Amino acid sequence: MNNEEQVELSFVRMWDFSLEGKHVPLNIDKRFIVLRGSSGFYSYAIYEHLPEWPPFEIGETRITFKLRKDKFQYMAIADDKQRKMPLPDDRMQGRCQPLAYPEAVLLVNPVDPELKGEVDDKYQYSLPNKDICVHGWMSFNPPVGFWQITPSNEFRSGGPLKQNLTSHVGPTTLAMFLSGHYAGKDLVPKFGPGEAWKKVFGPVLIYVNSASDADPGLLWEDAKMQMMTEVENWPYSFPASEDFYKSHQRGNVSGRLLLHDRYVNYSYIPAEGAYIGLAPPGDVGSWQRECKGYQFWTQSDEQGMFCIKNIRPGDYNLYAWVPGFIGDYHNDSIIAISPGAFLEMGDLVFEPPRDGPTLWEIGIPDRSAAEFYVPDPNPLHINRLYVNHPERRKEDNTHHGTTWQIKFNLDHLDRSNAYKLRVAIASATLAELQCEHPRDYAGGRGKHPVPDSTEVQRPLSRDHV
C-alpha cells in the first residue's frame, strides 16, 4: 500500500516441499507501516501453516532490534526499573566471569568501573505480559528515546501472567510473541499432521522521541503517553492485510462476576478487580498453557462488572480468577463471537474451593509473591536495580530468617472431619514443594512426610495455583 497518508511494505517468504528440512513449514508475511505524522513505524507478521504440510513446532518468535552501543546506554522497562546498563563489551572474555548459564555473567572488569561486581542477565528484566506495554532505551547525547510499544496482548501466548523478555544488554529491544521461557514445552505450539494454522502477530509500534535536554524522565513519560494513545486506538484501522480484523469485524462480551463464599458472606459478593478473559476452549486454567490462538482479558470494576471488547471472531471459553481468593473460574459454555456481536452473559457465580472456615492465612492468593520476603542474593551476585531498598532492611542493615510458628485459636477441635491445608504457588521453576506434619503432636513423635497420594510433595515445573 502506498498513498499520501500511509506506506505499507510486505516481505513474503512462501514455503513449499523443496524447502523441507531447510526452513520451517510456514508462509511468513512480515510487514512494516509508516503513517504520516507518526514518529516511528509499525510492524506485524502473518504466519500460515497449510494442513498438507509437515508437522512442526515453534520454540520462539519475536521482533528484535539492536541499537548503537555508543549512544543507547540507559534502559527503562517500568517506572521503577530503569538504569544505566553494561555494554556488550562487558560480556566478553576478560571483562566478565561466566556463571551458571550462558545468559548470566559477573562483571569483573567492565568499561564503567561503577558496574564492577554486578551480575548481568537478560532474564532479570522479564515482566508479565500484562505489564509489557512499553520499554526501550535512551540516549543522552543527543537526548533520544527508542521504544517498543505493544498496545494489545491478544496475540501473545500464555495469558496475562506469562513472563517474557523485554530489553537487555546489546542494546537489544524485543517484541516477544511466542516463547517457552519460564514454562518449557507447554508453551511451545506443536502442529500435527493435517493441522492448519494462521495467526497475526502485532502490529507493534517502534516509537522514537526526543527531548530538549538529557532528562530521561521526559523521554520515558512521553513514551508512556504514546503507549496510552496506541491502546486507545486498538484495534488499528490502517493495516492493509485482511487477516488483521478491524473494530467492526470484532465482537464484545459483558457481564458481572460474583463470588459465593458462605464463610465470608452468605450473600453474593461482587468480584472486584477480577481478571476475566476469553481464550480457546479448554479445561480450568488451560489459558496458562494456550499458545496457538488469541486471548482477550480485562479486569472487573468494584461491582464485578466487566466488558471484554474487540474480540476476534471464533469460539471461546470464559476464564477468571479473583485476587484474594484461591482457585479459577471456568465457564465451559462455548462463546461464539461473530463480527459486530454484543453478548451479555448476565451474572456469573464463582465458588472458590472451600471445606470450612479459614483458621489462618499467610499472604494473599493473588498469583504474586509481593508480600513475601525474598532473601538477599549472594553479595557477589547482585544487580543493583533490585537491592538497597530501605523498606526491605532492618535497622542494623541485616535480615534474619526465622522459623514461623503459626498460633491460632480453635474453639472446638472436630476430630471426625479433616482439616485441609491449601498452598497457592504464584510461580515455580525446577522446584519441589515438601510438606510434613507431626503424626502425634501431643506425643512429640517427630515429623512424617505427607503420603504421596496427597500430591502435595511433587516437583514443580511451571506455574501452579
Tab-separated table of C-alpha atoms in Angstrom:
chain	number	residue	atom	x	y	z
A	1	MET	CA	0.000	0.000	0.000
A	2	ASN	CA	1.252	3.463	-0.894
A	3	ASN	CA	-0.743	6.674	-0.591
A	4	GLU	CA	-0.384	10.181	0.821
A	5	GLU	CA	-1.126	9.033	4.379
A	6	GLN	CA	0.491	5.616	4.603
A	7	VAL	CA	3.154	3.303	3.219
A	8	GLU	CA	2.947	-0.419	3.993
A	9	LEU	CA	5.639	-2.840	2.849
A	10	SER	CA	5.158	-6.606	2.764
A	11	PHE	CA	8.048	-9.081	2.691
A	12	VAL	CA	6.779	-12.589	1.952
A	13	ARG	CA	8.540	-15.931	2.172
A	14	MET	CA	6.442	-18.772	0.759
A	15	TRP	CA	7.127	-22.373	1.725
A	16	ASP	CA	6.939	-25.461	-0.489
A	17	PHE	CA	8.208	-29.019	-0.211
A	18	SER	CA	11.512	-28.146	-1.906
A	19	LEU	CA	12.338	-26.305	1.357
A	20	GLU	CA	11.575	-29.268	3.624
A	21	GLY	CA	14.340	-29.706	6.147
A	22	LYS	CA	15.769	-26.280	5.339
A	23	HIS	CA	13.098	-23.883	6.607
A	24	VAL	CA	10.182	-24.152	8.993
A	25	PRO	CA	6.992	-25.050	7.053
A	26	LEU	CA	5.354	-21.631	7.266
A	27	ASN	CA	4.319	-18.913	4.897
A	28	ILE	CA	5.657	-15.756	6.554
A	29	ASP	CA	4.409	-12.294	5.656
A	30	LYS	CA	6.405	-9.639	7.512
A	31	ARG	CA	5.046	-6.089	7.252
A	32	PHE	CA	6.145	-2.546	8.072
A	33	ILE	CA	3.900	0.546	8.152
A	34	VAL	CA	4.793	4.228	8.187
A	35	LEU	CA	1.987	6.754	8.793
A	36	ARG	CA	2.137	10.454	8.007
A	37	GLY	CA	2.954	12.398	11.154
A	38	SER	CA	3.910	9.312	13.178
A	39	SER	CA	7.261	9.361	14.981
A	40	GLY	CA	8.081	5.738	14.308
A	41	PHE	CA	6.830	2.736	12.383
A	42	TYR	CA	4.588	-0.277	12.950
A	43	SER	CA	5.433	-3.889	12.308
A	44	TYR	CA	3.409	-7.086	12.236
A	45	ALA	CA	3.623	-10.580	10.806
A	46	ILE	CA	1.228	-13.222	9.493
A	47	TYR	CA	2.188	-16.892	9.861
A	48	GLU	CA	0.368	-19.629	7.970
A	49	HIS	CA	0.717	-23.424	8.002
A	50	LEU	CA	-1.295	-25.469	5.493
A	51	PRO	CA	-2.797	-28.838	6.501
A	52	GLU	CA	-0.851	-30.837	3.908
A	53	TRP	CA	2.480	-29.575	5.200
A	54	PRO	CA	4.769	-31.467	7.639
A	55	PRO	CA	4.213	-31.241	11.391
A	56	PHE	CA	6.440	-28.832	13.292
A	57	GLU	CA	6.730	-26.679	16.408
A	58	ILE	CA	7.711	-23.077	17.109
A	59	GLY	CA	10.007	-22.641	20.070
A	60	GLU	CA	10.090	-18.864	19.891
A	61	THR	CA	9.193	-15.962	17.616
A	62	ARG	CA	9.787	-12.262	18.145
A	63	ILE	CA	10.885	-8.956	16.619
A	64	THR	CA	14.374	-7.866	17.630
A	65	PHE	CA	16.127	-4.506	17.376
A	66	LYS	CA	19.778	-3.876	18.213
A	67	LEU	CA	20.860	-0.268	18.690
A	68	ARG	CA	24.159	1.620	18.713
A	69	LYS	CA	26.044	0.797	21.888
A	70	ASP	CA	27.842	4.147	21.899
A	71	LYS	CA	24.523	6.029	22.058
A	72	PHE	CA	21.881	3.957	23.857
A	73	GLN	CA	23.145	3.030	27.314
A	74	TYR	CA	20.194	3.789	29.626
A	75	MET	CA	17.297	1.318	29.701
A	76	ALA	CA	13.734	1.650	31.043
A	77	ILE	CA	11.166	-1.126	31.308
A	78	ALA	CA	8.924	0.307	34.072
A	79	ASP	CA	8.621	3.334	36.344
A	80	ASP	CA	10.732	1.578	38.990
A	81	LYS	CA	13.021	-0.392	36.668
A	82	GLN	CA	15.397	1.995	34.929
A	83	ARG	CA	19.171	2.087	34.937
A	84	LYS	CA	22.428	2.592	33.110
A	85	MET	CA	23.287	-0.735	31.506
A	86	PRO	CA	26.565	-2.548	30.864
A	87	LEU	CA	27.995	-2.503	27.362
A	88	PRO	CA	28.002	-5.642	25.215
A	89	ASP	CA	31.816	-5.473	25.506
A	90	ASP	CA	31.422	-6.135	29.246
A	91	ARG	CA	30.114	-9.613	28.459
A	92	MET	CA	33.233	-10.564	26.509
A	93	GLN	CA	36.107	-12.696	27.737
A	94	GLY	CA	38.396	-10.791	30.055
A	95	ARG	CA	35.665	-8.445	31.262
A	96	CYS	CA	33.254	-10.961	32.767
A	97	GLN	CA	33.093	-14.281	34.544
A	98	PRO	CA	30.588	-16.892	33.288
A	99	LEU	CA	28.027	-18.034	35.835
A	100	ALA	CA	25.557	-20.909	35.971
A	101	TYR	CA	24.144	-20.441	32.463
A	102	PRO	CA	25.303	-18.502	29.386
A	103	GLU	CA	22.978	-15.532	29.841
A	104	ALA	CA	24.341	-14.728	33.332
A	105	VAL	CA	27.799	-13.227	33.814
A	106	LEU	CA	29.610	-11.469	36.646
A	107	LEU	CA	31.151	-8.159	35.572
A	108	VAL	CA	34.762	-8.211	36.766
A	109	ASN	CA	36.351	-5.561	34.525
A	110	PRO	CA	33.567	-3.514	32.918
A	111	VAL	CA	34.210	-0.429	30.847
A	112	ASP	CA	32.352	1.579	33.513
A	113	PRO	CA	34.080	0.720	36.834
A	114	GLU	CA	30.903	1.536	38.775
A	115	LEU	CA	29.319	-1.630	37.386
A	116	LYS	CA	32.067	-3.912	38.684
A	117	GLY	CA	30.754	-6.753	40.818
A	118	GLU	CA	27.262	-6.785	39.316
A	119	VAL	CA	25.582	-9.648	37.508
A	120	ASP	CA	24.179	-9.091	34.043
A	121	ASP	CA	21.412	-11.438	32.951
A	122	LYS	CA	18.646	-10.635	30.465
A	123	TYR	CA	16.150	-12.680	32.470
A	124	GLN	CA	16.403	-10.169	35.323
A	125	TYR	CA	14.370	-7.792	33.165
A	126	SER	CA	11.472	-10.102	32.350
A	127	LEU	CA	7.907	-8.977	33.080
A	128	PRO	CA	4.414	-10.499	32.897
A	129	ASN	CA	2.669	-9.962	29.568
A	130	LYS	CA	0.147	-7.621	31.194
A	131	ASP	CA	2.978	-5.274	32.214
A	132	ILE	CA	4.911	-5.293	28.929
A	133	CYS	CA	3.356	-2.266	27.277
A	134	VAL	CA	6.347	-0.005	26.632
A	135	HIS	CA	10.072	-0.472	27.145
A	136	GLY	CA	13.280	0.575	25.470
A	137	TRP	CA	16.406	2.710	25.517
A	138	MET	CA	17.546	6.314	25.895
A	139	SER	CA	20.486	8.221	24.502
A	140	PHE	CA	21.587	11.375	26.334
A	141	ASN	CA	23.736	12.828	23.539
A	142	PRO	CA	21.560	13.639	21.741
A	143	PRO	CA	18.550	13.023	24.060
A	144	VAL	CA	16.618	10.429	22.020
A	145	GLY	CA	14.427	7.501	23.046
A	146	PHE	CA	13.814	4.229	21.190
A	147	TRP	CA	10.723	2.388	22.430
A	148	GLN	CA	8.822	-0.779	21.662
A	149	ILE	CA	5.093	-0.304	22.343
A	150	THR	CA	2.647	-3.222	22.439
A	151	PRO	CA	-0.965	-1.964	22.570
A	152	SER	CA	-2.584	-5.414	22.928
A	153	ASN	CA	-1.586	-8.810	24.295
A	154	GLU	CA	-4.196	-10.704	22.290
A	155	PHE	CA	-1.568	-12.436	20.136
A	156	ARG	CA	0.855	-13.389	22.929
A	157	SER	CA	0.891	-16.878	24.394
A	158	GLY	CA	0.144	-17.888	27.979
A	159	GLY	CA	-2.222	-15.133	29.037
A	160	PRO	CA	-1.569	-12.012	31.144
A	161	LEU	CA	0.740	-13.656	33.697
A	162	LYS	CA	3.127	-15.334	31.268
A	163	GLN	CA	6.569	-13.776	31.722
A	164	ASN	CA	8.563	-12.630	28.713
A	165	LEU	CA	11.796	-10.857	27.934
A	166	THR	CA	11.794	-7.088	27.357
A	167	SER	CA	15.046	-5.171	26.731
A	168	HIS	CA	18.571	-6.145	27.736
A	169	VAL	CA	22.279	-5.572	27.075
A	170	GLY	CA	23.007	-5.219	23.363
A	171	PRO	CA	21.442	-2.682	23.441
A	172	THR	CA	18.576	-5.001	22.489
A	173	THR	CA	14.811	-4.470	22.445
A	174	LEU	CA	12.407	-7.358	21.907
A	175	ALA	CA	8.765	-7.699	20.957
A	176	MET	CA	8.089	-11.236	22.193
A	177	PHE	CA	5.186	-13.133	20.632
A	178	LEU	CA	5.793	-16.805	21.481
A	179	SER	CA	8.309	-18.291	23.915
A	180	GLY	CA	8.745	-21.198	26.277
A	181	HIS	CA	10.511	-19.028	28.847
A	182	TYR	CA	9.542	-19.895	32.440
A	183	ALA	CA	7.240	-22.666	31.223
A	184	GLY	CA	9.053	-25.010	28.848
A	185	LYS	CA	7.407	-27.226	26.276
A	186	ASP	CA	3.870	-26.482	27.484
A	187	LEU	CA	4.145	-23.042	25.860
A	188	VAL	CA	5.696	-24.281	22.605
A	189	PRO	CA	2.968	-24.624	19.928
A	190	LYS	CA	3.077	-28.015	18.227
A	191	PHE	CA	1.310	-28.698	14.941
A	192	GLY	CA	0.467	-32.232	13.898
A	193	PRO	CA	-0.278	-33.798	10.512
A	194	GLY	CA	-3.247	-32.205	8.785
A	195	GLU	CA	-3.357	-29.206	11.132
A	196	ALA	CA	-3.951	-25.822	9.524
A	197	TRP	CA	-2.997	-22.641	11.343
A	198	LYS	CA	-2.829	-18.930	10.680
A	199	LYS	CA	-2.089	-16.164	13.158
A	200	VAL	CA	-1.416	-12.432	13.103
A	201	PHE	CA	1.275	-11.176	15.485
A	202	GLY	CA	1.060	-7.432	16.122
A	203	PRO	CA	1.121	-4.723	14.987
A	204	VAL	CA	3.520	-3.238	17.498
A	205	LEU	CA	4.890	0.300	17.333
A	206	ILE	CA	8.558	1.242	17.272
A	207	TYR	CA	8.425	4.774	18.637
A	208	VAL	CA	11.254	7.317	18.559
A	209	ASN	CA	11.133	10.546	20.580
A	210	SER	CA	13.457	13.367	21.582
A	211	ALA	CA	13.751	15.984	24.314
A	212	SER	CA	15.302	19.398	24.695
A	213	ASP	CA	17.637	18.222	27.453
A	214	ALA	CA	19.031	14.932	28.729
A	215	ASP	CA	16.396	14.286	31.393
A	216	PRO	CA	15.485	10.609	30.903
A	217	GLY	CA	12.216	11.165	32.719
A	218	LEU	CA	10.890	13.329	29.882
A	219	LEU	CA	11.562	10.667	27.256
A	220	TRP	CA	10.057	7.917	29.401
A	221	GLU	CA	6.927	9.895	30.305
A	222	ASP	CA	6.358	10.800	26.649
A	223	ALA	CA	6.739	7.136	25.662
A	224	LYS	CA	4.119	6.158	28.256
A	225	MET	CA	1.703	8.771	26.913
A	226	GLN	CA	2.209	7.433	23.391
A	227	MET	CA	1.566	3.921	24.670
A	228	MET	CA	-1.791	5.014	26.112
A	229	THR	CA	-2.701	6.588	22.776
A	230	GLU	CA	-1.911	3.326	20.971
A	231	VAL	CA	-4.030	1.336	23.437
A	232	GLU	CA	-6.977	3.674	22.859
A	233	ASN	CA	-6.623	3.250	19.082
A	234	TRP	CA	-6.594	-0.571	19.205
A	235	PRO	CA	-7.541	-2.376	17.034
A	236	TYR	CA	-5.905	-0.242	14.376
A	237	SER	CA	-7.867	0.753	11.297
A	238	PHE	CA	-4.891	1.128	8.946
A	239	PRO	CA	-3.212	-2.322	8.465
A	240	ALA	CA	-3.735	-3.391	4.856
A	241	SER	CA	-3.885	-7.151	5.470
A	242	GLU	CA	-7.365	-8.652	5.558
A	243	ASP	CA	-6.134	-11.072	8.207
A	244	PHE	CA	-5.936	-8.252	10.756
A	245	TYR	CA	-9.537	-7.701	11.882
A	246	LYS	CA	-10.678	-4.126	12.362
A	247	SER	CA	-13.043	-2.944	15.078
A	248	HIS	CA	-16.255	-3.503	13.082
A	249	GLN	CA	-15.172	-7.098	12.412
A	250	ARG	CA	-14.925	-7.943	16.084
A	251	GLY	CA	-17.328	-8.626	18.944
A	252	ASN	CA	-17.814	-7.772	22.615
A	253	VAL	CA	-18.813	-9.679	25.760
A	254	SER	CA	-20.048	-8.195	29.026
A	255	GLY	CA	-21.445	-9.442	32.318
A	256	ARG	CA	-20.916	-9.495	36.061
A	257	LEU	CA	-18.839	-11.897	38.133
A	258	LEU	CA	-19.992	-12.632	41.654
A	259	LEU	CA	-18.352	-14.607	44.456
A	260	HIS	CA	-20.237	-17.090	46.591
A	261	ASP	CA	-18.225	-17.899	49.712
A	262	ARG	CA	-20.565	-18.678	52.593
A	263	TYR	CA	-17.716	-18.480	55.097
A	264	VAL	CA	-17.108	-14.852	54.113
A	265	ASN	CA	-20.650	-13.704	53.380
A	266	TYR	CA	-23.899	-15.584	52.899
A	267	SER	CA	-24.804	-13.179	50.122
A	268	TYR	CA	-23.104	-12.917	46.760
A	269	ILE	CA	-20.022	-10.655	46.726
A	270	PRO	CA	-19.030	-8.600	43.683
A	271	ALA	CA	-15.740	-9.944	42.319
A	272	GLU	CA	-13.904	-6.632	42.372
A	273	GLY	CA	-10.664	-6.477	40.396
A	274	ALA	CA	-11.106	-9.945	38.917
A	275	TYR	CA	-9.094	-10.887	35.848
A	276	ILE	CA	-11.612	-12.101	33.286
A	277	GLY	CA	-10.725	-13.351	29.840
A	278	LEU	CA	-11.754	-15.235	26.744
A	279	ALA	CA	-9.384	-17.912	25.455
A	280	PRO	CA	-9.771	-21.006	23.263
A	281	PRO	CA	-11.960	-23.735	24.812
A	282	GLY	CA	-10.156	-25.910	27.322
A	283	ASP	CA	-10.005	-27.056	30.930
A	284	VAL	CA	-9.788	-24.986	34.097
A	285	GLY	CA	-6.637	-22.866	33.874
A	286	SER	CA	-5.817	-24.021	30.346
A	287	TRP	CA	-5.334	-20.393	29.271
A	288	GLN	CA	-1.943	-20.512	31.018
A	289	ARG	CA	-0.730	-23.130	28.519
A	290	GLU	CA	-2.581	-21.860	25.437
A	291	CYS	CA	-0.205	-20.775	22.669
A	292	LYS	CA	-1.900	-21.181	19.281
A	293	GLY	CA	-4.889	-18.860	19.361
A	294	TYR	CA	-5.829	-15.461	20.757
A	295	GLN	CA	-6.751	-14.314	24.267
A	296	PHE	CA	-8.676	-11.235	25.417
A	297	TRP	CA	-8.569	-10.063	29.032
A	298	THR	CA	-9.947	-7.294	31.206
A	299	GLN	CA	-10.482	-6.507	34.893
A	300	SER	CA	-13.840	-6.097	36.594
A	301	ASP	CA	-14.909	-2.939	38.391
A	302	GLU	CA	-15.894	-2.617	42.045
A	303	GLN	CA	-19.310	-4.099	41.270
A	304	GLY	CA	-17.849	-7.089	39.446
A	305	MET	CA	-18.979	-5.726	36.078
A	306	PHE	CA	-16.788	-6.432	33.076
A	307	CYS	CA	-16.693	-5.800	29.352
A	308	ILE	CA	-14.247	-7.543	27.024
A	309	LYS	CA	-14.011	-5.551	23.820
A	310	ASN	CA	-12.734	-6.098	20.292
A	311	ILE	CA	-12.676	-9.897	20.307
A	312	ARG	CA	-11.741	-11.660	17.098
A	313	PRO	CA	-14.493	-13.959	15.714
A	314	GLY	CA	-14.206	-17.529	16.955
A	315	ASP	CA	-15.172	-19.935	19.726
A	316	TYR	CA	-14.022	-19.279	23.288
A	317	ASN	CA	-14.465	-20.214	26.923
A	318	LEU	CA	-14.574	-17.616	29.672
A	319	TYR	CA	-11.928	-17.851	32.413
A	320	ALA	CA	-11.333	-15.761	35.531
A	321	TRP	CA	-9.576	-15.511	38.843
A	322	VAL	CA	-10.129	-13.117	41.720
A	323	PRO	CA	-7.241	-11.639	43.736
A	324	GLY	CA	-7.654	-12.697	47.346
A	325	PHE	CA	-9.401	-15.982	46.564
A	326	ILE	CA	-7.857	-19.333	45.693
A	327	GLY	CA	-8.953	-21.144	42.569
A	328	ASP	CA	-10.050	-20.499	38.993
A	329	TYR	CA	-13.420	-19.741	37.470
A	330	HIS	CA	-14.196	-21.511	34.214
A	331	ASN	CA	-17.372	-21.220	32.176
A	332	ASP	CA	-17.239	-24.191	29.810
A	333	SER	CA	-20.055	-22.937	27.582
A	334	ILE	CA	-18.875	-22.182	24.080
A	335	ILE	CA	-18.987	-18.446	23.488
A	336	ALA	CA	-19.241	-17.900	19.740
A	337	ILE	CA	-18.070	-14.446	18.705
A	338	SER	CA	-19.206	-13.068	15.357
A	339	PRO	CA	-18.468	-9.677	13.764
A	340	GLY	CA	-20.412	-6.911	15.477
A	341	ALA	CA	-21.722	-9.162	18.259
A	342	PHE	CA	-22.554	-7.730	21.697
A	343	LEU	CA	-23.084	-10.675	24.065
A	344	GLU	CA	-24.464	-10.079	27.555
A	345	MET	CA	-23.701	-13.021	29.856
A	346	GLY	CA	-25.530	-11.692	32.896
A	347	ASP	CA	-24.460	-12.761	36.388
A	348	LEU	CA	-21.768	-15.435	36.646
A	349	VAL	CA	-21.049	-17.024	40.041
A	350	PHE	CA	-17.629	-18.256	41.136
A	351	GLU	CA	-17.452	-20.501	44.205
A	352	PRO	CA	-13.852	-20.698	45.449
A	353	PRO	CA	-12.783	-24.108	46.795
A	354	ARG	CA	-13.860	-24.403	50.416
A	355	ASP	CA	-14.107	-27.114	53.088
A	356	GLY	CA	-14.758	-24.871	56.064
A	357	PRO	CA	-13.867	-21.540	57.633
A	358	THR	CA	-10.313	-20.259	57.333
A	359	LEU	CA	-8.341	-20.822	60.527
A	360	TRP	CA	-5.290	-18.864	59.348
A	361	GLU	CA	-3.826	-17.481	56.172
A	362	ILE	CA	-0.340	-16.201	55.320
A	363	GLY	CA	-0.058	-13.993	52.272
A	364	ILE	CA	-2.650	-13.079	49.683
A	365	PRO	CA	-3.661	-15.588	46.982
A	366	ASP	CA	-3.283	-13.124	44.112
A	367	ARG	CA	-0.738	-15.027	41.939
A	368	SER	CA	2.036	-12.794	43.210
A	369	ALA	CA	4.620	-13.206	45.960
A	370	ALA	CA	4.876	-9.440	46.511
A	371	GLU	CA	4.156	-9.564	50.242
A	372	PHE	CA	6.733	-12.288	50.956
A	373	TYR	CA	10.341	-11.591	51.829
A	374	VAL	CA	12.798	-12.660	49.144
A	375	PRO	CA	16.225	-13.285	50.713
A	376	ASP	CA	19.100	-11.077	49.675
A	377	PRO	CA	21.260	-12.631	46.989
A	378	ASN	CA	24.851	-13.606	47.449
A	379	PRO	CA	26.604	-10.202	47.619
A	380	LEU	CA	28.928	-11.454	44.874
A	381	HIS	CA	25.960	-11.960	42.555
A	382	ILE	CA	23.830	-8.816	42.595
A	383	ASN	CA	22.032	-6.439	40.274
A	384	ARG	CA	21.849	-3.017	41.950
A	385	LEU	CA	18.456	-2.387	40.398
A	386	TYR	CA	16.998	-4.873	42.878
A	387	VAL	CA	18.964	-4.222	46.081
A	388	ASN	CA	19.428	-1.414	48.589
A	389	HIS	CA	15.697	-0.951	49.093
A	390	PRO	CA	15.457	0.532	52.613
A	391	GLU	CA	11.984	-0.839	53.273
A	392	ARG	CA	13.329	-4.394	52.929
A	393	ARG	CA	16.055	-3.985	55.568
A	394	LYS	CA	16.199	-3.894	59.334
A	395	GLU	CA	17.766	-1.034	61.273
A	396	ASP	CA	21.083	-2.875	61.536
A	397	ASN	CA	21.058	-3.381	57.745
A	398	THR	CA	20.592	-7.151	58.022
A	399	HIS	CA	17.865	-9.728	57.563
A	400	HIS	CA	17.261	-12.632	59.910
A	401	GLY	CA	15.460	-15.749	58.784
A	402	THR	CA	13.011	-17.285	61.240
A	403	THR	CA	11.107	-20.471	61.765
A	404	TRP	CA	7.468	-19.487	61.815
A	405	GLN	CA	5.114	-20.755	64.471
A	406	ILE	CA	1.523	-20.214	63.435
A	407	LYS	CA	-0.551	-19.875	66.589
A	408	PHE	CA	-4.299	-19.562	66.263
A	409	ASN	CA	-7.405	-20.023	68.372
A	410	LEU	CA	-9.545	-23.084	67.731
A	411	ASP	CA	-12.594	-23.161	69.964
A	412	HIS	CA	-13.546	-26.703	69.046
A	413	LEU	CA	-11.465	-29.498	67.531
A	414	ASP	CA	-13.659	-31.694	65.362
A	415	ARG	CA	-11.792	-34.997	65.169
A	416	SER	CA	-14.416	-36.529	62.890
A	417	ASN	CA	-13.609	-34.185	59.996
A	418	ALA	CA	-10.473	-33.364	58.042
A	419	TYR	CA	-8.609	-30.073	58.171
A	420	LYS	CA	-7.174	-29.051	54.825
A	421	LEU	CA	-4.006	-27.090	54.138
A	422	ARG	CA	-4.080	-25.237	50.818
A	423	VAL	CA	-0.898	-23.850	49.278
A	424	ALA	CA	-1.151	-21.356	46.412
A	425	ILE	CA	2.080	-21.031	44.442
A	426	ALA	CA	2.499	-17.989	42.226
A	427	SER	CA	5.353	-19.481	40.208
A	428	ALA	CA	7.900	-22.271	40.419
A	429	THR	CA	10.721	-23.474	38.210
A	430	LEU	CA	12.795	-26.603	38.833
A	431	ALA	CA	11.462	-26.656	42.390
A	432	GLU	CA	9.849	-29.117	44.769
A	433	LEU	CA	7.235	-28.489	47.415
A	434	GLN	CA	7.564	-30.648	50.527
A	435	CYS	CA	5.016	-30.629	53.350
A	436	GLU	CA	5.418	-32.514	56.599
A	437	HIS	CA	3.114	-32.934	59.574
A	438	PRO	CA	3.508	-34.316	63.106
A	439	ARG	CA	1.769	-37.684	63.370
A	440	ASP	CA	1.173	-37.222	67.052
A	441	TYR	CA	1.518	-33.585	68.062
A	442	ALA	CA	0.895	-34.128	71.753
A	443	GLY	CA	3.315	-37.036	71.986
A	444	GLY	CA	6.034	-35.293	70.024
A	445	ARG	CA	6.866	-38.346	67.937
A	446	GLY	CA	8.542	-36.385	65.157
A	447	LYS	CA	7.602	-35.492	61.613
A	448	HIS	CA	6.450	-37.786	58.852
A	449	PRO	CA	6.056	-36.946	55.159
A	450	VAL	CA	2.558	-36.463	53.845
A	451	PRO	CA	1.657	-39.573	51.775
A	452	ASP	CA	2.351	-39.191	48.073
A	453	SER	CA	-1.337	-39.718	47.322
A	454	THR	CA	-1.984	-36.163	48.514
A	455	GLU	CA	0.014	-34.851	45.552
A	456	VAL	CA	1.482	-32.230	47.836
A	457	GLN	CA	5.059	-33.473	47.624
A	458	ARG	CA	5.998	-33.266	43.952
A	459	PRO	CA	8.290	-31.411	41.577
A	460	LEU	CA	7.021	-28.132	40.150
A	461	SER	CA	7.953	-27.234	36.593
A	462	ARG	CA	5.567	-24.385	35.792
A	463	ASP	CA	3.118	-22.019	37.416
A	464	HIS	CA	0.829	-23.765	39.883
A	465	VAL	CA	-2.057	-22.420	41.870
